[in-house]
């Protein structure tokens, strides 16, 4: 359909998505709800049956033809003093009560089969994904408890380097994964919890691929060969995915998908640092100086074409069987032009049709690839649970940490 009109291509995509589920790997709605509410645990005030102030509601999910969703139960890595476990449990509670509040739309999902069953019923299979291994507080027992509460992936790090794993956007301290970090990966394999390598350093990515016995995912990431920022996946890692069976779920963060936007962000940071030195302890002067600079340096725009370029690149290096979608909606403050909310997925697929992607490749991108990876993790778990008991190893035993 390279030469078909946009309207014809979107219509084709909609027919395609009526026969295969579109499964998004990362939506931060639970945290957006927490921040929007006067009571952090109030899921009633944030009514998904109406158009929300954010990027997600039921009408837009339906328009975007979402058939399955990993809801991120993210907690910041910087909230250690507030108690990781309490906030993590609250976020799981928010997500679960939100899913239960709309039983005609959402169905709790724990397996790939659950997602397919929900999709067959015209509902959105809803899985939970933990964003950041800081939540387990160096405890494999806590990891198992979160799995029992429904978490089906865990991003090994968020933006903060842990005692056992290095983050992409923080100072590396562990040369990748420590011995305990590798044990976390092995225990996730035994449980059937997908290892999510978004936010991790390349060393963590490489070592996790060497340790894991199950497919891995990047729940929201892009290609470093297109946009050279630390959060993206290097080509050397992409080339290893066919052997592993893993999936990079393409994100829509402007600074990750456009080198021009990324360069602008780095320039803004440099300007702010320079201005802060010129006007130390004068916040008003700093604000006015940055605003004046921005007036003469408008923010560049990332487009659907930028996102499609990443998908083409990942397809070229790793193969069409190793791409997915992980928009990061409601976890971002700026959006790609044409991909402003959860209603817009079909437009991206229409662009890929224009570029020659086949229906089989688009079905894989939509959800078949990540469901295959999840099913693979479930199959590995079934074997490992018979072969070995739950690990009781500690970070003190393996890494000598106090």
Short mmCIF file of C-alpha atoms in Angstrom, two decimals:
data_model
loop_
_atom_site.label_atom_id
_atom_site.label_comp_id
_atom_site.label_asym_id
_atom_site.label_seq_id
_atom_site.Cartn_x
_atom_site.Cartn_y
_atom_site.Cartn_z
CA UNK A 1 0.00 0.00 0.00
CA UNK A 2 2.95 2.33 -0.58
CA UNK A 3 1.02 4.54 -2.98
CA UNK A 4 -2.36 4.51 -1.23
CA UNK A 5 -3.75 7.66 0.39
CA UNK A 6 -3.37 8.21 4.14
CA UNK A 7 -7.11 7.62 4.58
CA UNK A 8 -6.89 4.29 2.76
CA UNK A 9 -3.85 3.22 4.74
CA UNK A 10 -5.45 4.09 8.09
CA UNK A 11 -8.56 2.11 7.08
CA UNK A 12 -6.32 -0.85 6.24
CA UNK A 13 -4.58 -0.59 9.61
CA UNK A 14 -7.91 -0.52 11.43
CA UNK A 15 -8.99 -3.71 9.66
CA UNK A 16 -5.67 -5.27 10.65
CA UNK A 17 -6.03 -4.31 14.31
CA UNK A 18 -9.50 -5.86 14.44
CA UNK A 19 -7.76 -9.20 13.98
CA UNK A 20 -4.62 -8.80 16.09
CA UNK A 21 -4.15 -7.06 19.46
CA UNK A 22 -2.16 -3.85 19.75
CA UNK A 23 -0.25 -4.26 23.03
CA UNK A 24 1.51 -1.16 24.35
CA UNK A 25 4.46 -1.81 26.65
CA UNK A 26 4.40 1.27 28.83
CA UNK A 27 1.75 3.75 29.96
CA UNK A 28 2.27 5.81 33.13
CA UNK A 29 -1.41 6.48 33.83
CA UNK A 30 -1.25 5.24 37.47
CA UNK A 31 1.40 7.84 38.34
CA UNK A 32 -0.40 10.56 36.38
CA UNK A 33 -3.53 9.78 38.39
CA UNK A 34 -1.57 9.98 41.64
CA UNK A 35 -0.13 13.37 40.75
CA UNK A 36 -3.48 14.79 39.55
CA UNK A 37 -5.51 13.80 42.61
CA UNK A 38 -5.78 15.79 45.85
CA UNK A 39 -5.82 12.40 47.55
CA UNK A 40 -2.97 10.37 45.98
CA UNK A 41 -4.98 7.15 46.20
CA UNK A 42 -8.22 8.54 44.73
CA UNK A 43 -9.04 6.76 41.47
CA UNK A 44 -12.62 8.07 41.30
CA UNK A 45 -11.84 11.73 40.63
CA UNK A 46 -9.80 10.79 37.55
CA UNK A 47 -12.68 9.60 35.41
CA UNK A 48 -11.53 7.64 32.36
CA UNK A 49 -15.02 7.76 30.85
CA UNK A 50 -14.46 11.46 30.22
CA UNK A 51 -11.67 13.14 28.31
CA UNK A 52 -8.83 13.52 30.79
CA UNK A 53 -6.26 16.27 31.01
CA UNK A 54 -3.64 13.65 30.26
CA UNK A 55 -2.99 11.38 27.28
CA UNK A 56 -5.17 8.41 28.22
CA UNK A 57 -8.89 7.78 28.60
CA UNK A 58 -11.30 5.11 27.41
CA UNK A 59 -12.55 6.89 24.30
CA UNK A 60 -9.02 7.55 23.08
CA UNK A 61 -7.88 4.01 23.91
CA UNK A 62 -10.75 2.73 21.75
CA UNK A 63 -9.91 5.11 18.93
CA UNK A 64 -6.27 3.99 19.10
CA UNK A 65 -7.48 0.36 18.97
CA UNK A 66 -5.44 -0.65 22.02
CA UNK A 67 -6.01 -4.35 22.74
CA UNK A 68 -3.58 -4.88 25.60
CA UNK A 69 -1.68 -2.59 27.95
CA UNK A 70 1.21 -2.90 30.36
CA UNK A 71 0.30 -0.25 32.94
CA UNK A 72 3.49 1.05 34.52
CA UNK A 73 3.38 1.04 38.32
CA UNK A 74 6.37 3.38 38.36
CA UNK A 75 7.83 4.90 41.50
CA UNK A 76 10.70 7.43 41.46
CA UNK A 77 14.12 6.17 42.45
CA UNK A 78 14.60 9.31 44.51
CA UNK A 79 11.87 8.55 47.08
CA UNK A 80 13.96 6.22 49.24
CA UNK A 81 13.24 8.19 52.41
CA UNK A 82 9.50 7.88 51.83
CA UNK A 83 9.74 4.10 51.61
CA UNK A 84 9.96 2.34 48.28
CA UNK A 85 7.73 -0.56 49.33
CA UNK A 86 4.85 1.61 50.57
CA UNK A 87 4.71 3.73 47.41
CA UNK A 88 5.14 0.69 45.15
CA UNK A 89 2.27 -1.09 46.86
CA UNK A 90 0.13 2.05 46.58
CA UNK A 91 0.82 2.27 42.84
CA UNK A 92 -0.14 -1.37 42.35
CA UNK A 93 -3.30 -0.67 44.34
CA UNK A 94 -4.15 2.36 42.17
CA UNK A 95 -3.67 0.35 38.99
CA UNK A 96 -5.71 -2.61 40.21
CA UNK A 97 -8.61 -0.49 41.45
CA UNK A 98 -8.63 1.48 38.20
CA UNK A 99 -8.80 -1.73 36.17
CA UNK A 100 -11.60 -3.05 38.40
CA UNK A 101 -13.57 0.21 38.12
CA UNK A 102 -14.19 -0.30 34.38
CA UNK A 103 -14.93 -4.05 33.98
CA UNK A 104 -16.59 -3.46 30.61
CA UNK A 105 -13.29 -2.09 29.28
CA UNK A 106 -10.38 -3.59 31.23
CA UNK A 107 -9.62 -7.15 32.28
CA UNK A 108 -6.76 -8.07 34.63
CA UNK A 109 -4.18 -10.07 32.67
CA UNK A 110 -1.27 -12.15 33.92
CA UNK A 111 -0.34 -14.22 30.85
CA UNK A 112 -0.20 -13.87 27.10
CA UNK A 113 -3.28 -16.08 26.90
CA UNK A 114 -5.15 -13.69 29.22
CA UNK A 115 -4.44 -10.80 26.85
CA UNK A 116 -5.70 -12.77 23.86
CA UNK A 117 -8.84 -13.82 25.75
CA UNK A 118 -9.59 -10.22 26.76
CA UNK A 119 -9.03 -9.05 23.20
CA UNK A 120 -11.44 -11.69 21.89
CA UNK A 121 -14.04 -10.25 24.30
CA UNK A 122 -13.44 -6.72 22.99
CA UNK A 123 -11.67 -5.67 26.19
CA UNK A 124 -8.18 -4.46 27.02
CA UNK A 125 -6.03 -7.06 28.75
CA UNK A 126 -4.30 -5.12 31.53
CA UNK A 127 -0.92 -6.20 32.84
CA UNK A 128 1.30 -4.47 35.39
CA UNK A 129 4.92 -3.49 34.78
CA UNK A 130 7.27 -2.30 37.53
CA UNK A 131 9.60 0.51 36.48
CA UNK A 132 12.77 0.30 38.52
CA UNK A 133 14.43 -2.47 40.52
CA UNK A 134 14.93 -0.06 43.41
CA UNK A 135 11.43 -1.14 44.50
CA UNK A 136 12.65 -4.59 45.59
CA UNK A 137 15.13 -3.01 48.03
CA UNK A 138 17.77 -5.67 47.32
CA UNK A 139 15.36 -8.47 48.26
CA UNK A 140 14.45 -11.47 46.11
CA UNK A 141 11.60 -12.13 48.52
CA UNK A 142 10.16 -8.72 47.70
CA UNK A 143 10.59 -9.47 43.97
CA UNK A 144 8.52 -12.64 44.36
CA UNK A 145 5.85 -10.78 46.30
CA UNK A 146 5.49 -8.20 43.55
CA UNK A 147 5.15 -10.98 41.01
CA UNK A 148 2.35 -12.51 43.08
CA UNK A 149 0.64 -9.10 43.10
CA UNK A 150 0.62 -9.14 39.31
CA UNK A 151 3.84 -7.52 38.08
CA UNK A 152 4.82 -9.17 34.80
CA UNK A 153 7.89 -7.17 33.99
CA UNK A 154 10.42 -5.21 35.98
CA UNK A 155 12.67 -2.55 34.49
CA UNK A 156 15.96 -3.38 36.19
CA UNK A 157 16.74 0.29 36.82
CA UNK A 158 15.05 3.60 36.34
CA UNK A 159 17.28 6.70 36.20
CA UNK A 160 19.19 5.88 39.39
CA UNK A 161 22.08 3.40 39.55
CA UNK A 162 21.32 0.68 42.09
CA UNK A 163 23.52 -1.35 44.40
CA UNK A 164 23.39 -4.11 41.78
CA UNK A 165 22.76 -2.50 38.37
CA UNK A 166 23.89 0.59 36.47
CA UNK A 167 21.37 3.03 34.97
CA UNK A 168 21.82 4.63 31.55
CA UNK A 169 21.45 8.17 32.89
CA UNK A 170 23.45 7.86 36.10
CA UNK A 171 27.06 7.28 37.06
CA UNK A 172 27.98 3.59 36.60
CA UNK A 173 29.30 1.95 39.77
CA UNK A 174 28.97 -1.76 39.08
CA UNK A 175 30.43 -2.32 35.59
CA UNK A 176 26.94 -3.52 34.65
CA UNK A 177 25.30 -6.15 36.82
CA UNK A 178 26.79 -7.39 40.08
CA UNK A 179 26.56 -11.05 41.09
CA UNK A 180 23.32 -10.21 42.92
CA UNK A 181 22.03 -8.39 39.84
CA UNK A 182 22.56 -11.53 37.78
CA UNK A 183 20.71 -13.50 40.43
CA UNK A 184 17.79 -11.05 40.10
CA UNK A 185 17.66 -11.85 36.38
CA UNK A 186 17.75 -15.60 37.06
CA UNK A 187 14.97 -15.35 39.64
CA UNK A 188 12.85 -13.28 37.26
CA UNK A 189 13.33 -16.05 34.69
CA UNK A 190 12.19 -18.62 37.24
CA UNK A 191 9.12 -16.57 38.10
CA UNK A 192 8.16 -15.82 34.50
CA UNK A 193 8.62 -12.05 34.92
CA UNK A 194 9.96 -10.33 31.83
CA UNK A 195 13.36 -8.67 32.26
CA UNK A 196 12.92 -5.08 31.03
CA UNK A 197 16.18 -3.41 29.96
CA UNK A 198 14.83 0.08 29.27
CA UNK A 199 16.74 2.68 31.33
CA UNK A 200 19.74 0.36 31.87
CA UNK A 201 23.33 0.90 30.77
CA UNK A 202 24.68 -0.97 27.70
CA UNK A 203 26.79 -3.11 30.05
CA UNK A 204 23.65 -4.19 31.93
CA UNK A 205 21.91 -4.91 28.64
CA UNK A 206 24.79 -7.06 27.43
CA UNK A 207 25.25 -8.97 30.67
CA UNK A 208 21.51 -9.55 31.11
CA UNK A 209 21.37 -11.02 27.60
CA UNK A 210 24.20 -13.37 28.55
CA UNK A 211 22.54 -14.47 31.81
CA UNK A 212 18.87 -14.69 30.88
CA UNK A 213 17.26 -17.92 29.80
CA UNK A 214 14.10 -16.17 28.59
CA UNK A 215 13.34 -13.38 26.10
CA UNK A 216 13.86 -9.83 27.36
CA UNK A 217 12.11 -6.60 26.47
CA UNK A 218 12.72 -2.88 26.39
CA UNK A 219 9.28 -1.63 27.42
CA UNK A 220 9.95 1.89 26.08
CA UNK A 221 13.15 2.62 24.17
CA UNK A 222 14.53 3.57 20.75
CA UNK A 223 17.60 2.95 18.60
CA UNK A 224 20.91 4.57 19.50
CA UNK A 225 22.04 4.16 15.91
CA UNK A 226 19.43 6.78 14.96
CA UNK A 227 19.42 9.03 18.04
CA UNK A 228 22.60 8.87 20.07
CA UNK A 229 21.41 9.27 23.65
CA UNK A 230 22.18 6.99 26.63
CA UNK A 231 18.58 5.76 26.95
CA UNK A 232 18.55 4.13 23.51
CA UNK A 233 19.65 0.63 22.48
CA UNK A 234 23.02 0.24 20.71
CA UNK A 235 23.22 -1.68 17.42
CA UNK A 236 25.50 -4.28 19.03
CA UNK A 237 22.68 -5.15 21.43
CA UNK A 238 20.01 -5.11 18.71
CA UNK A 239 22.05 -7.64 16.76
CA UNK A 240 21.76 -10.13 19.64
CA UNK A 241 17.96 -10.09 19.80
CA UNK A 242 17.25 -12.80 17.20
CA UNK A 243 19.06 -15.37 19.38
CA UNK A 244 17.31 -14.20 22.54
CA UNK A 245 13.84 -13.62 21.06
CA UNK A 246 13.54 -10.24 22.78
CA UNK A 247 11.62 -7.14 21.73
CA UNK A 248 12.41 -3.41 21.69
CA UNK A 249 9.11 -1.59 22.23
CA UNK A 250 9.40 1.74 20.43
CA UNK A 251 8.85 4.81 22.58
CA UNK A 252 7.51 8.21 21.54
CA UNK A 253 9.75 10.46 23.68
CA UNK A 254 10.83 13.36 21.43
CA UNK A 255 14.35 13.56 22.84
CA UNK A 256 14.86 9.85 22.21
CA UNK A 257 13.51 9.73 18.66
CA UNK A 258 14.96 12.96 17.18
CA UNK A 259 18.65 13.80 17.26
CA UNK A 260 17.73 17.45 16.64
CA UNK A 261 15.50 17.49 19.72
CA UNK A 262 18.14 15.65 21.76
CA UNK A 263 20.81 18.15 20.74
CA UNK A 264 18.49 21.02 21.62
CA UNK A 265 17.91 19.53 25.07
CA UNK A 266 21.65 19.29 25.67
CA UNK A 267 22.04 22.90 24.52
CA UNK A 268 19.30 24.07 26.93
CA UNK A 269 21.08 22.33 29.81
CA UNK A 270 24.37 24.00 28.89
CA UNK A 271 22.68 27.41 28.66
CA UNK A 272 21.00 26.94 32.04
CA UNK A 273 24.30 25.99 33.65
CA UNK A 274 25.99 29.04 32.14
CA UNK A 275 23.21 31.38 33.25
CA UNK A 276 23.23 29.93 36.77
CA UNK A 277 26.91 30.81 37.03
CA UNK A 278 26.21 34.35 35.84
CA UNK A 279 23.35 34.90 38.26
CA UNK A 280 24.09 32.73 41.31
CA UNK A 281 21.25 32.62 43.86
CA UNK A 282 19.04 34.83 41.66
CA UNK A 283 16.30 32.51 40.43
CA UNK A 284 14.26 35.31 38.88
CA UNK A 285 17.18 36.49 36.75
CA UNK A 286 17.96 32.92 35.75
CA UNK A 287 14.35 32.29 34.68
CA UNK A 288 14.17 35.49 32.62
CA UNK A 289 17.51 34.81 30.92
CA UNK A 290 16.54 31.25 29.97
CA UNK A 291 13.15 32.48 28.69
CA UNK A 292 14.85 35.14 26.56
CA UNK A 293 17.18 32.53 25.08
CA UNK A 294 14.25 30.23 24.27
CA UNK A 295 12.46 33.03 22.41
CA UNK A 296 15.28 33.16 19.89
CA UNK A 297 15.86 29.40 19.92
CA UNK A 298 12.46 27.69 19.42
CA UNK A 299 12.08 24.05 20.41
CA UNK A 300 12.39 21.69 17.42
CA UNK A 301 9.65 19.16 16.74
CA UNK A 302 9.90 15.37 16.53
CA UNK A 303 7.57 13.74 14.00
CA UNK A 304 6.05 10.39 13.11
CA UNK A 305 8.72 10.09 10.44
CA UNK A 306 11.38 10.14 13.18
CA UNK A 307 9.65 7.30 15.01
CA UNK A 308 9.27 5.31 11.77
CA UNK A 309 12.99 5.81 11.06
CA UNK A 310 13.79 4.09 14.37
CA UNK A 311 11.45 1.21 13.62
CA UNK A 312 13.02 0.78 10.18
CA UNK A 313 16.47 0.75 11.80
CA UNK A 314 15.55 -1.81 14.49
CA UNK A 315 13.90 -3.94 11.81
CA UNK A 316 17.06 -3.78 9.69
CA UNK A 317 19.43 -4.74 12.53
CA UNK A 318 17.34 -7.07 14.71
CA UNK A 319 14.50 -8.09 12.39
CA UNK A 320 10.80 -7.34 12.23
CA UNK A 321 10.10 -10.03 14.85
CA UNK A 322 11.87 -7.96 17.51
CA UNK A 323 9.98 -4.66 17.50
CA UNK A 324 6.96 -3.52 19.50
CA UNK A 325 5.22 -0.38 20.75
CA UNK A 326 5.84 1.30 24.14
CA UNK A 327 4.63 4.87 23.83
CA UNK A 328 5.34 6.11 27.39
CA UNK A 329 2.12 8.13 27.30
CA UNK A 330 1.32 10.01 30.51
CA UNK A 331 4.97 9.64 31.45
CA UNK A 332 6.13 12.44 29.14
CA UNK A 333 5.53 16.18 29.05
CA UNK A 334 6.25 16.71 25.34
CA UNK A 335 4.99 14.57 22.48
CA UNK A 336 5.86 13.62 18.92
CA UNK A 337 3.83 15.55 16.35
CA UNK A 338 1.06 13.20 15.27
CA UNK A 339 1.50 10.91 18.29
CA UNK A 340 0.02 13.09 21.01
CA UNK A 341 -2.02 10.47 22.88
CA UNK A 342 -3.23 6.87 22.86
CA UNK A 343 -5.66 7.50 20.00
CA UNK A 344 -2.88 7.94 17.43
CA UNK A 345 -1.30 4.50 16.98
CA UNK A 346 -3.03 3.76 13.64
CA UNK A 347 -1.40 6.82 12.06
CA UNK A 348 2.07 5.44 12.82
CA UNK A 349 1.14 2.08 11.33
CA UNK A 350 -0.16 3.86 8.24
CA UNK A 351 3.26 5.52 7.82
CA UNK A 352 4.94 2.13 8.02
CA UNK A 353 2.56 0.77 5.38
CA UNK A 354 3.72 3.60 3.16
CA UNK A 355 7.29 2.44 3.76
CA UNK A 356 6.53 -1.10 2.66
CA UNK A 357 5.94 -2.93 5.94
CA UNK A 358 3.87 -6.05 5.38
CA UNK A 359 0.72 -7.01 7.28
CA UNK A 360 2.65 -9.80 9.01
CA UNK A 361 5.33 -7.35 10.14
CA UNK A 362 2.73 -4.87 11.38
CA UNK A 363 0.92 -7.58 13.34
CA UNK A 364 4.21 -8.46 14.99
CA UNK A 365 4.87 -4.83 15.84
CA UNK A 366 1.36 -4.36 17.18
CA UNK A 367 1.46 -7.15 19.72
CA UNK A 368 2.35 -10.57 18.37
CA UNK A 369 6.06 -10.07 19.06
CA UNK A 370 5.71 -9.06 22.71
CA UNK A 371 3.08 -11.73 23.35
CA UNK A 372 5.50 -14.29 21.92
CA UNK A 373 8.20 -12.98 24.28
CA UNK A 374 5.83 -13.16 27.27
CA UNK A 375 4.77 -16.67 26.31
CA UNK A 376 8.45 -17.58 26.04
CA UNK A 377 9.09 -16.27 29.54
CA UNK A 378 6.14 -18.32 30.80
CA UNK A 379 7.49 -21.49 29.15
CA UNK A 380 10.97 -20.97 30.60
CA UNK A 381 9.41 -20.40 34.02
CA UNK A 382 7.48 -23.67 33.85
CA UNK A 383 10.76 -25.54 33.32
CA UNK A 384 12.81 -23.60 35.86
CA UNK A 385 10.24 -23.91 38.64
CA UNK A 386 10.62 -27.69 38.33
CA UNK A 387 14.41 -27.50 38.16
CA UNK A 388 15.25 -25.17 41.03
CA UNK A 389 13.65 -23.65 44.14
CA UNK A 390 13.20 -19.97 44.85
CA UNK A 391 16.54 -18.29 45.42
CA UNK A 392 17.29 -17.20 48.98
CA UNK A 393 20.61 -15.57 48.12
CA UNK A 394 21.24 -12.08 49.41
CA UNK A 395 23.23 -9.10 48.21
CA UNK A 396 25.40 -9.50 51.30
CA UNK A 397 26.28 -13.09 50.35
CA UNK A 398 26.87 -12.41 46.65
CA UNK A 399 28.32 -8.88 46.59
CA UNK A 400 29.61 -8.43 50.12
CA UNK A 401 27.28 -5.47 50.65
CA UNK A 402 26.20 -4.50 54.14
#
